[in-house]
Short mmCIF file of C-alpha atoms in Angstrom, two decimals:
data_model
loop_
_atom_site.label_atom_id
_atom_site.label_comp_id
_atom_site.label_asym_id
_atom_site.label_seq_id
_atom_site.Cartn_x
_atom_site.Cartn_y
_atom_site.Cartn_z
CA MET A 1 0.00 0.00 0.00
CA ALA A 2 1.39 3.40 -0.99
CA GLY A 3 1.31 6.23 1.53
CA GLN A 4 -1.80 8.38 1.64
CA THR A 5 -2.32 11.83 3.11
CA ALA A 6 -5.73 13.11 4.19
CA ILE A 7 -6.37 16.74 5.08
CA LEU A 8 -9.18 16.92 7.62
CA HIS A 9 -11.36 19.73 6.23
CA GLY A 10 -14.64 18.23 7.35
CA PRO A 11 -16.68 15.07 8.03
CA ALA A 12 -16.10 13.49 4.59
CA GLN A 13 -12.32 13.70 4.93
CA ARG A 14 -12.47 12.37 8.49
CA ASP A 15 -14.52 9.37 7.28
CA PHE A 16 -11.97 8.80 4.50
CA ALA A 17 -9.11 8.89 7.03
CA LYS A 18 -10.93 6.35 9.22
CA ARG A 19 -11.36 4.03 6.22
CA LEU A 20 -7.65 4.37 5.46
CA ILE A 21 -6.83 3.31 9.02
CA ASP A 22 -9.24 0.37 8.85
CA ALA A 23 -7.60 -0.81 5.59
CA ALA A 24 -4.02 -0.24 6.75
CA PRO A 25 -1.75 -3.26 7.14
CA VAL A 26 -0.38 -4.30 10.53
CA GLY A 27 2.62 -2.12 11.38
CA ALA A 28 1.43 0.88 9.36
CA VAL A 29 2.22 4.29 10.84
CA VAL A 30 -0.30 7.11 11.35
CA ASN A 31 0.79 10.67 12.02
CA VAL A 32 -1.84 13.31 12.82
CA ARG A 33 -0.49 16.85 13.18
CA GLU A 34 -1.35 20.44 12.46
CA ALA A 35 -0.69 21.58 8.91
CA THR A 36 2.69 23.23 8.46
CA ARG A 37 3.25 26.70 7.12
CA THR A 38 2.16 27.48 3.58
CA LEU A 39 4.43 28.11 0.60
CA ASP A 40 3.11 31.70 0.46
CA GLN A 41 4.06 32.21 4.12
CA ASN A 42 7.51 30.78 3.46
CA ALA A 43 8.04 33.05 0.44
CA LYS A 44 6.88 36.09 2.43
CA MET A 45 9.24 35.23 5.31
CA TRP A 46 12.27 35.06 2.95
CA CYS A 47 11.26 38.33 1.30
CA LEU A 48 11.02 40.03 4.70
CA LEU A 49 14.31 38.51 5.89
CA SER A 50 16.01 39.82 2.74
CA ASP A 51 14.61 43.31 3.41
CA VAL A 52 15.88 43.21 7.00
CA SER A 53 19.29 41.91 5.92
CA ARG A 54 19.66 44.69 3.30
CA ALA A 55 18.67 47.33 5.88
CA LYS A 56 21.46 46.25 8.30
CA PRO A 57 19.59 47.35 11.48
CA ASP A 58 21.96 48.46 14.25
CA GLY A 59 24.85 47.81 11.84
CA ARG A 60 24.22 44.06 11.80
CA GLN A 61 25.49 42.71 8.50
CA TRP A 62 23.91 39.30 8.84
CA PRO A 63 22.85 36.96 6.06
CA THR A 64 19.17 36.02 5.89
CA GLU A 65 19.79 32.59 7.50
CA THR A 66 21.23 34.31 10.58
CA TRP A 67 18.30 36.72 10.75
CA LYS A 68 15.93 33.76 10.50
CA ALA A 69 17.69 32.06 13.42
CA ALA A 70 17.61 35.30 15.44
CA PHE A 71 13.83 35.68 14.96
CA MET A 72 13.25 31.99 15.73
CA HIS A 73 15.26 32.39 18.95
CA PHE A 74 13.35 35.59 19.84
CA LEU A 75 10.06 33.68 19.46
CA GLY A 76 11.29 31.00 21.86
CA HIS A 77 12.16 28.25 19.38
CA HIS A 78 15.32 26.26 20.10
CA VAL A 79 18.14 27.48 17.88
CA GLN A 80 21.75 26.45 18.23
CA PHE A 81 24.89 27.67 16.46
CA CYS A 82 27.77 25.37 15.58
CA GLU A 83 31.36 26.35 14.94
CA GLY A 84 32.13 26.44 11.22
CA LEU A 85 34.78 24.29 9.59
CA ASP A 86 38.36 25.61 9.30
CA GLN A 87 37.69 28.80 11.30
CA CYS A 88 34.64 29.71 9.17
CA SER A 89 31.91 31.67 10.89
CA PRO A 90 29.37 29.78 13.02
CA PHE A 91 26.17 28.58 11.40
CA PRO A 92 22.67 28.04 12.82
CA ILE A 93 21.16 24.59 13.35
CA GLY A 94 18.10 23.39 15.20
CA PHE A 95 14.43 24.22 14.84
CA LYS A 96 13.47 24.80 11.20
CA THR A 97 10.71 27.07 9.91
CA SER A 98 9.49 24.21 7.71
CA ARG A 99 8.26 22.59 10.93
CA LEU A 100 6.24 25.64 12.00
CA ASN A 101 2.49 25.38 11.79
CA LYS A 102 0.50 28.13 10.09
CA ALA A 103 -0.13 30.09 13.30
CA GLN A 104 3.54 29.90 14.34
CA MET A 105 4.61 31.09 10.89
CA ALA A 106 2.12 33.97 11.09
CA ASP A 107 3.75 34.92 14.43
CA MET A 108 7.19 34.78 12.78
CA ILE A 109 6.07 37.08 9.94
CA THR A 110 4.45 39.51 12.40
CA CYS A 111 7.61 39.52 14.52
CA ILE A 112 9.78 40.35 11.49
CA TYR A 113 7.43 43.17 10.44
CA GLU A 114 7.35 44.64 13.95
CA TYR A 115 11.13 44.50 14.32
CA GLY A 116 11.66 45.98 10.87
CA ASP A 117 9.15 48.77 11.48
CA ARG A 118 10.96 49.69 14.71
CA HIS A 119 14.28 49.77 12.84
CA GLY A 120 13.19 51.66 9.73
CA VAL A 121 13.33 48.73 7.30
CA LYS A 122 11.97 49.65 3.87
CA TRP A 123 9.72 46.76 2.88
CA SER A 124 9.75 45.54 -0.71
CA GLU A 125 6.04 44.81 -0.33
CA PRO A 126 3.41 46.55 1.81
CA SER A 127 3.25 45.72 5.50
CA PRO A 128 -0.18 44.75 6.88
CA ILE A 129 0.63 47.04 9.80
CA HIS A 130 1.51 50.02 7.53
CA PRO A 131 0.08 49.13 4.08
CA GLY A 132 1.34 52.40 2.54
#
């Protein structure tokens, strides 16, 4: 049996998921979780991180990956930095934004907007806070 994903939008999808479980072979694995962030949310996050990185708030000349880790850490997600190879700069590891659910990703985007607004970042697309 090939893997099957069911998105639980309503009663029909829940019934379908129950039938999948009933038909599953012994030893099959079921994983029920909240939906992860959307592709649009992910694209918006990278756009915002690029805007922040270009703005260099407080003189920070960080790449977008470092800004992402900084915002993840600020929001309370576990982020760790490892020493780079051959005296290269450290790099972030740990919690990934691909594991965020939609609400957590919305919080991440809001956090980036709020930080950028406080630090005069010029957004490449309108902010929902200041749509101008």
